[in-house]
């Protein structure tokens, strides 16, 4: 593919993942067979806010991995990033499902998060594969902590949302470990701190908008 073809392909994917109700049937939806009682209005809105944040996180994951795949130098790293992006598509689809069940919608800000994360991913890839993998390791670590927070904040009655978050947490922990095993460099604390500040802007706004 020429660079222009590649760019058009990436813009198309970016638009699709950040604005469409993306669905996949690669792995079953974790909440499919989970039974639960009705939620009150507050619980429902709160779960929707949390799932909107998780959905935006998955949009960012797509962008980060795809951005890194474009600039990674080693073929093996490129393949790993593409493989991870395709695994994350299940999460994107599950978040869409749960948002629909909660009569809610994904964040309107997703195209902005996609562009921002794609650029960050591409820059990380340019710096070097070890650092790029280090960036993945740290991102996934922060996502795991963040999902733990959601499990605490979620209504105990919302078993469906819980089942989705729990499965995502298992997968993200594996992604973090995989990056480490593939040769990730541990990022300096300053970069880790900056990453959590950027993530906070995203999570605070996607909860509401
Ligand atoms: Fe994910
Ligand atoms: Fe992940």
Short mmCIF file of C-alpha atoms and ligand atoms in Angstrom, two decimals:
data_model
loop_
_atom_site.label_atom_id
_atom_site.label_comp_id
_atom_site.label_asym_id
_atom_site.label_seq_id
_atom_site.Cartn_x
_atom_site.Cartn_y
_atom_site.Cartn_z
CA UNK A 1 0.00 0.00 0.00
CA UNK A 2 1.25 3.51 -0.77
CA UNK A 3 1.42 6.05 2.07
CA UNK A 4 -1.75 7.81 0.80
CA UNK A 5 -3.66 4.48 0.67
CA UNK A 6 -2.45 3.73 4.18
CA UNK A 7 -3.56 7.13 5.42
CA UNK A 8 -7.02 6.85 3.82
CA UNK A 9 -7.40 3.37 5.32
CA UNK A 10 -6.46 4.68 8.78
CA UNK A 11 -8.80 7.71 8.59
CA UNK A 12 -11.63 5.38 7.53
CA UNK A 13 -10.96 3.04 10.46
CA UNK A 14 -10.67 5.99 12.86
CA UNK A 15 -14.05 7.35 11.81
CA UNK A 16 -15.66 3.92 12.03
CA UNK A 17 -14.33 3.06 15.48
CA UNK A 18 -15.00 6.45 17.02
CA UNK A 19 -18.47 7.15 15.61
CA UNK A 20 -20.19 3.90 14.57
CA UNK A 21 -21.81 1.25 16.73
CA UNK A 22 -18.98 -1.19 15.98
CA UNK A 23 -19.89 -4.85 16.60
CA UNK A 24 -17.92 -8.06 16.34
CA UNK A 25 -18.82 -11.67 17.04
CA UNK A 26 -15.27 -12.88 17.57
CA UNK A 27 -15.82 -13.62 21.26
CA UNK A 28 -19.20 -13.83 23.02
CA UNK A 29 -20.50 -10.78 24.88
CA UNK A 30 -19.73 -11.48 28.58
CA UNK A 31 -23.09 -10.11 29.80
CA UNK A 32 -25.14 -12.16 27.33
CA UNK A 33 -26.43 -14.73 29.81
CA UNK A 34 -26.11 -12.66 32.99
CA UNK A 35 -29.47 -12.15 34.74
CA UNK A 36 -30.11 -9.05 36.83
CA UNK A 37 -32.99 -7.05 38.33
CA UNK A 38 -33.94 -3.53 37.18
CA UNK A 39 -31.68 -0.57 37.96
CA UNK A 40 -33.05 2.76 39.17
CA UNK A 41 -32.49 5.91 37.09
CA UNK A 42 -29.41 6.99 39.04
CA UNK A 43 -27.76 3.56 38.85
CA UNK A 44 -28.48 3.29 35.15
CA UNK A 45 -27.06 6.74 34.38
CA UNK A 46 -23.99 6.09 36.50
CA UNK A 47 -23.31 2.74 34.76
CA UNK A 48 -23.79 4.43 31.38
CA UNK A 49 -21.30 7.16 32.34
CA UNK A 50 -18.73 4.55 33.38
CA UNK A 51 -19.27 2.49 30.23
CA UNK A 52 -19.00 5.63 28.09
CA UNK A 53 -15.58 6.22 29.67
CA UNK A 54 -14.59 2.59 28.97
CA UNK A 55 -15.83 2.89 25.41
CA UNK A 56 -13.69 6.01 24.90
CA UNK A 57 -10.78 4.09 26.42
CA UNK A 58 -11.24 1.37 23.81
CA UNK A 59 -11.41 3.97 21.03
CA UNK A 60 -8.08 5.28 22.36
CA UNK A 61 -6.68 1.73 22.50
CA UNK A 62 -7.50 1.23 18.81
CA UNK A 63 -5.85 4.53 17.93
CA UNK A 64 -2.75 3.89 20.07
CA UNK A 65 -2.14 0.43 18.69
CA UNK A 66 -2.84 1.43 15.10
CA UNK A 67 -0.63 4.52 15.39
CA UNK A 68 2.21 2.41 16.77
CA UNK A 69 1.75 -0.28 14.12
CA UNK A 70 2.30 2.37 11.44
CA UNK A 71 5.63 3.59 12.82
CA UNK A 72 7.05 0.50 14.61
CA UNK A 73 10.33 -0.57 13.07
CA UNK A 74 10.38 -4.32 13.73
CA UNK A 75 7.91 -6.47 11.82
CA UNK A 76 7.33 -8.53 14.96
CA UNK A 77 6.31 -5.39 16.90
CA UNK A 78 4.05 -4.24 14.04
CA UNK A 79 2.34 -7.66 14.08
CA UNK A 80 1.93 -7.55 17.86
CA UNK A 81 0.32 -4.11 17.69
CA UNK A 82 -2.09 -5.18 14.96
CA UNK A 83 -2.95 -8.36 16.86
CA UNK A 84 -3.59 -6.35 20.05
CA UNK A 85 -5.76 -3.85 18.15
CA UNK A 86 -7.89 -6.68 16.81
CA UNK A 87 -8.31 -8.18 20.33
CA UNK A 88 -9.35 -4.77 21.62
CA UNK A 89 -12.14 -4.66 19.04
CA UNK A 90 -14.10 -7.14 21.18
CA UNK A 91 -13.95 -4.66 24.04
CA UNK A 92 -15.16 -1.87 21.79
CA UNK A 93 -18.08 -4.00 20.70
CA UNK A 94 -18.97 -5.07 24.28
CA UNK A 95 -18.94 -1.44 25.44
CA UNK A 96 -21.26 -0.54 22.56
CA UNK A 97 -23.61 -3.39 23.53
CA UNK A 98 -23.76 -2.37 27.17
CA UNK A 99 -24.28 1.32 26.33
CA UNK A 100 -27.20 0.32 24.11
CA UNK A 101 -28.72 -1.84 26.85
CA UNK A 102 -28.44 1.13 29.22
CA UNK A 103 -30.25 3.33 26.60
CA UNK A 104 -27.19 5.50 26.28
CA UNK A 105 -24.66 6.57 23.67
CA UNK A 106 -20.88 6.72 23.26
CA UNK A 107 -19.02 9.96 23.87
CA UNK A 108 -19.30 12.71 21.25
CA UNK A 109 -15.65 13.47 21.92
CA UNK A 110 -14.40 10.11 20.56
CA UNK A 111 -13.06 11.45 17.21
CA UNK A 112 -10.89 13.90 19.19
CA UNK A 113 -9.57 11.10 21.45
CA UNK A 114 -8.91 8.95 18.40
CA UNK A 115 -6.81 11.61 16.63
CA UNK A 116 -4.93 12.45 19.81
CA UNK A 117 -4.17 8.81 20.69
CA UNK A 118 -3.22 7.90 17.13
CA UNK A 119 -0.64 10.72 17.10
CA UNK A 120 0.74 9.71 20.52
CA UNK A 121 0.97 6.08 19.34
CA UNK A 122 2.74 7.04 16.11
CA UNK A 123 5.27 9.18 18.05
CA UNK A 124 5.88 6.34 20.55
CA UNK A 125 6.50 4.00 17.62
CA UNK A 126 9.00 6.44 16.12
CA UNK A 127 10.98 6.69 19.37
CA UNK A 128 11.68 2.96 19.23
CA UNK A 129 10.07 -0.43 19.67
CA UNK A 130 11.21 -0.98 23.25
CA UNK A 131 9.74 2.35 24.35
CA UNK A 132 6.65 1.79 22.30
CA UNK A 133 6.10 -1.53 24.09
CA UNK A 134 6.86 0.23 27.37
CA UNK A 135 4.14 2.69 26.54
CA UNK A 136 1.68 -0.18 25.91
CA UNK A 137 2.69 -1.85 29.18
CA UNK A 138 2.09 1.34 31.17
CA UNK A 139 -1.16 2.18 29.36
CA UNK A 140 -2.57 -1.27 30.10
CA UNK A 141 -1.42 -1.08 33.74
CA UNK A 142 -3.24 2.22 34.13
CA UNK A 143 -6.34 0.77 32.43
CA UNK A 144 -6.37 -2.15 34.90
CA UNK A 145 -6.26 0.27 37.88
CA UNK A 146 -8.93 2.35 36.28
CA UNK A 147 -11.20 -0.70 35.74
CA UNK A 148 -10.67 -1.67 39.39
CA UNK A 149 -11.96 1.78 40.29
CA UNK A 150 -15.02 1.20 38.13
CA UNK A 151 -15.72 -2.15 39.81
CA UNK A 152 -15.76 -0.29 43.16
CA UNK A 153 -17.97 2.54 41.93
CA UNK A 154 -20.49 0.40 40.07
CA UNK A 155 -23.86 -0.46 41.64
CA UNK A 156 -23.73 -3.97 43.15
CA UNK A 157 -27.01 -4.61 41.29
CA UNK A 158 -25.45 -4.04 37.85
CA UNK A 159 -24.12 -7.54 37.26
CA UNK A 160 -24.10 -7.18 33.47
CA UNK A 161 -21.77 -4.17 33.42
CA UNK A 162 -19.65 -5.89 36.07
CA UNK A 163 -19.23 -9.02 33.92
CA UNK A 164 -18.05 -6.93 30.96
CA UNK A 165 -15.56 -4.94 33.05
CA UNK A 166 -14.22 -8.07 34.75
CA UNK A 167 -13.49 -9.77 31.41
CA UNK A 168 -11.89 -6.61 30.04
CA UNK A 169 -9.72 -6.38 33.14
CA UNK A 170 -8.43 -9.95 32.60
CA UNK A 171 -7.57 -9.13 28.97
CA UNK A 172 -5.88 -5.80 29.75
CA UNK A 173 -3.72 -7.42 32.40
CA UNK A 174 -2.62 -9.96 29.80
CA UNK A 175 -1.85 -7.19 27.27
CA UNK A 176 0.31 -5.47 29.88
CA UNK A 177 2.20 -8.71 30.60
CA UNK A 178 2.58 -9.52 26.89
CA UNK A 179 4.20 -6.12 26.27
CA UNK A 180 6.63 -6.75 29.10
CA UNK A 181 7.55 -10.18 27.76
CA UNK A 182 8.04 -8.72 24.27
CA UNK A 183 10.80 -6.47 25.67
CA UNK A 184 9.04 -3.36 26.99
CA UNK A 185 11.19 -0.73 28.67
CA UNK A 186 9.73 0.63 31.94
CA UNK A 187 8.82 4.29 31.40
CA UNK A 188 10.20 7.06 33.63
CA UNK A 189 7.83 8.23 36.42
CA UNK A 190 7.45 11.68 34.80
CA UNK A 191 6.00 10.10 31.65
CA UNK A 192 3.74 7.81 33.70
CA UNK A 193 2.44 10.86 35.59
CA UNK A 194 1.81 12.77 32.37
CA UNK A 195 -0.06 9.80 30.91
CA UNK A 196 -2.37 9.56 33.91
CA UNK A 197 -3.08 13.32 33.70
CA UNK A 198 -4.06 13.01 30.02
CA UNK A 199 -6.19 9.95 30.85
CA UNK A 200 -7.98 11.91 33.58
CA UNK A 201 -9.03 14.63 31.13
CA UNK A 202 -10.49 11.92 28.89
CA UNK A 203 -12.27 10.00 31.67
CA UNK A 204 -13.72 13.12 33.33
CA UNK A 205 -15.18 14.48 30.10
CA UNK A 206 -16.36 11.22 28.50
CA UNK A 207 -18.38 10.37 31.63
CA UNK A 208 -20.65 13.35 30.86
CA UNK A 209 -20.35 14.11 27.13
FE1 LIG B 1 -9.41 -2.97 25.94
FE1 LIG B 2 -5.74 -3.80 26.22
#
